[in-house]
Short mmCIF file of C-alpha atoms in Angstrom, two decimals:
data_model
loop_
_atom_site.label_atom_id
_atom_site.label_comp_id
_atom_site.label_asym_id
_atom_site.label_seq_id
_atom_site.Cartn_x
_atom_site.Cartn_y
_atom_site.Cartn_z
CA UNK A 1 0.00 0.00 0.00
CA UNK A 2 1.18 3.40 -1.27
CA UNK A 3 -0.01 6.68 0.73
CA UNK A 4 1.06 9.79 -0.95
CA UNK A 5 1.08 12.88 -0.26
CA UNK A 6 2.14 16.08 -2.71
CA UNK A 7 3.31 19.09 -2.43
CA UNK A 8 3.83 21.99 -4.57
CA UNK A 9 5.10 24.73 -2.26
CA UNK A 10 7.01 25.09 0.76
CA UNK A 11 4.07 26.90 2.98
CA UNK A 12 2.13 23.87 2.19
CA UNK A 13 4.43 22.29 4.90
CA UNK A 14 2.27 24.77 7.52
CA UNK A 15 -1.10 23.03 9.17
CA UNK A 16 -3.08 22.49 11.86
CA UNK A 17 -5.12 19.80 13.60
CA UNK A 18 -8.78 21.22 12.50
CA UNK A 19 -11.42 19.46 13.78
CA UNK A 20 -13.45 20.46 16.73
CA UNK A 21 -15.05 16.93 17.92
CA UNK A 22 -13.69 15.91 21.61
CA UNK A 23 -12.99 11.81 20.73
CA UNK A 24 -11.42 12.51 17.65
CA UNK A 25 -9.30 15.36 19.08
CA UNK A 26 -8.29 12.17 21.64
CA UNK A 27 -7.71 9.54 19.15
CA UNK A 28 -5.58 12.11 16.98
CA UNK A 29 -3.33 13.28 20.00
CA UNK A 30 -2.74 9.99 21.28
CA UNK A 31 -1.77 8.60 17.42
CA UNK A 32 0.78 11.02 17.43
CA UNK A 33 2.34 11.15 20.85
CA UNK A 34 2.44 7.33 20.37
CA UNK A 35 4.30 7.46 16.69
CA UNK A 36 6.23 10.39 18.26
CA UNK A 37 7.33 7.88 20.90
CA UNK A 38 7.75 5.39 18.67
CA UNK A 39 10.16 7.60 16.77
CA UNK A 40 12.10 8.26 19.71
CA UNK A 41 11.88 12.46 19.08
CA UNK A 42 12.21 14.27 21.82
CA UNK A 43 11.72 17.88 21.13
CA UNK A 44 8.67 19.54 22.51
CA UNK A 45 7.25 20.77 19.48
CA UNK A 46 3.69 19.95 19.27
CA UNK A 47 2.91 17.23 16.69
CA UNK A 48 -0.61 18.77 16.25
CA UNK A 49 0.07 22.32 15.46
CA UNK A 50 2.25 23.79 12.64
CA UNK A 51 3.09 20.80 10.79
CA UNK A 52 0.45 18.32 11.85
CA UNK A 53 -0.77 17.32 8.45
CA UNK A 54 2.98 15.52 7.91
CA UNK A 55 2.81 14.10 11.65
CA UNK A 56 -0.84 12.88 10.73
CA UNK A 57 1.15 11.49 7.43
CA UNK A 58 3.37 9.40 9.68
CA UNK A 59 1.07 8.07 11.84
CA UNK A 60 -0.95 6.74 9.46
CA UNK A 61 2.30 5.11 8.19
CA UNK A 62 3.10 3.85 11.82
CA UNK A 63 -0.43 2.74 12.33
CA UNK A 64 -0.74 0.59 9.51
CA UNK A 65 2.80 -0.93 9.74
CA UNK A 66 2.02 -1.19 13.39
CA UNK A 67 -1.41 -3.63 12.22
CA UNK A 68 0.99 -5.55 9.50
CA UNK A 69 0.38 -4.18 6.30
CA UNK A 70 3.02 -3.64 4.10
CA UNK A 71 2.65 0.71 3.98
CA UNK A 72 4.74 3.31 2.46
CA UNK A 73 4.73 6.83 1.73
CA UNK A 74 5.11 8.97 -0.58
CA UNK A 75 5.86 12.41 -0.64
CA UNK A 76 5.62 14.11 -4.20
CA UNK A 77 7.33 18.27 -4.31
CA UNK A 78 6.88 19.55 -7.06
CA UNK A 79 9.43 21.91 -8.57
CA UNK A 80 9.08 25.16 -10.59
CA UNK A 81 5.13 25.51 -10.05
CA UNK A 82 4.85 29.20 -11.01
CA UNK A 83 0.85 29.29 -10.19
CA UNK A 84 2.21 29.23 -6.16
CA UNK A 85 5.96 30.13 -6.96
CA UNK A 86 6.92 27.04 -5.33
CA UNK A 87 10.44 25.85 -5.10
CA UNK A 88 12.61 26.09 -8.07
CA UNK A 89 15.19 23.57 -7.02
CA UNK A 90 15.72 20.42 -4.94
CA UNK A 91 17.51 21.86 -2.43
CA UNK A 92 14.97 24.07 -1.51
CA UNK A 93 12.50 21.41 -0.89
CA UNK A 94 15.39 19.61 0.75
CA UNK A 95 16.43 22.51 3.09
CA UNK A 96 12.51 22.88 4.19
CA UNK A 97 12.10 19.63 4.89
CA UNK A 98 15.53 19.10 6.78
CA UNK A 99 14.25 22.16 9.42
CA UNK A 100 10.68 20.26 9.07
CA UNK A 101 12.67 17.23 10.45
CA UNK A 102 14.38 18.71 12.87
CA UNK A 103 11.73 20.62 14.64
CA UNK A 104 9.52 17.41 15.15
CA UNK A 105 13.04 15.58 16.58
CA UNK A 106 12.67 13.12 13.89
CA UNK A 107 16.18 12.61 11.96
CA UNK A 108 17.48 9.33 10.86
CA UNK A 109 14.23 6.99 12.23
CA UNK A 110 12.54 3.96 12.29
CA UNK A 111 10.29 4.73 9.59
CA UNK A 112 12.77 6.23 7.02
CA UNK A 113 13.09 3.14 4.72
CA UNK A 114 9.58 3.46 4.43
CA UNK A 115 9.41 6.90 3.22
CA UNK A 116 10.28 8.19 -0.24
CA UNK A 117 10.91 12.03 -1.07
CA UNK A 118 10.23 12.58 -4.91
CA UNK A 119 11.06 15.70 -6.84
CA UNK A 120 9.09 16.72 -9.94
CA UNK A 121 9.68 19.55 -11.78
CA UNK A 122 6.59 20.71 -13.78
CA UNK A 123 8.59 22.07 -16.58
CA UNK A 124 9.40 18.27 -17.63
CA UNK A 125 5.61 17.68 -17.10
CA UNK A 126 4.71 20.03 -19.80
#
């Protein structure tokens, strides 16, 4: 099973757990303190503000590895999209998602063979 997620600029990165109903405000926070545990991180940060929908990404990675199914994901960054002026190189999407990592505590981790980073630039697309 493939889960992907894509991106096409950097402030994309940037969310926020949303919804407003008490048990699945529970479920969600206790998903992600248990990846975050799982992932050994031990910054602070909160896994449900800021960059929740790529902790949300993870868990669901965790949480269906963690029930045996074969998972990966995907992320997808798309390069050179000048409707958003996203990112017009690698190492931009690289740098953001190095400071991404490293404010959720999360370098080299259990999951990382499971996760693929892939960079598409739109120009080659068209």
């Amino acid at each position: 099973m493939f889960l992907v997620e894509a991106k096409s600029y950097i402030q994309k990165l940037i969310s926020t757990l949303q919804t407003k109903d008490e048990d699945s405000v529970k479920r969600i926070l206790q998903n992600l303190r248990e990846v975050k545990n799982y992932l050994r991180s031990k910054t602070n940060f909160d896994w449900s503000k800021g960059l929740y929908q790529y902790t949300n990404r993870l868990a669901h990675l965790y949480l269906l590895r963690k029930n045996g199914l074969c998972a990966y994901l995907v992320f997808v960054f798309f390069i050179s999209d000048s409707q958003v002026k996203g990112p017009t190189t690698v190492s931009e999407w690289k740098g953001a998602i190095k400071l991404l990592h490293s404010c959720l505590g999360i370098g080299k981790h259990k999951l990382r063979a499971r996760i693929a980073n892939i960079f598409v630039d739109v120009n080659q697309l068209q």
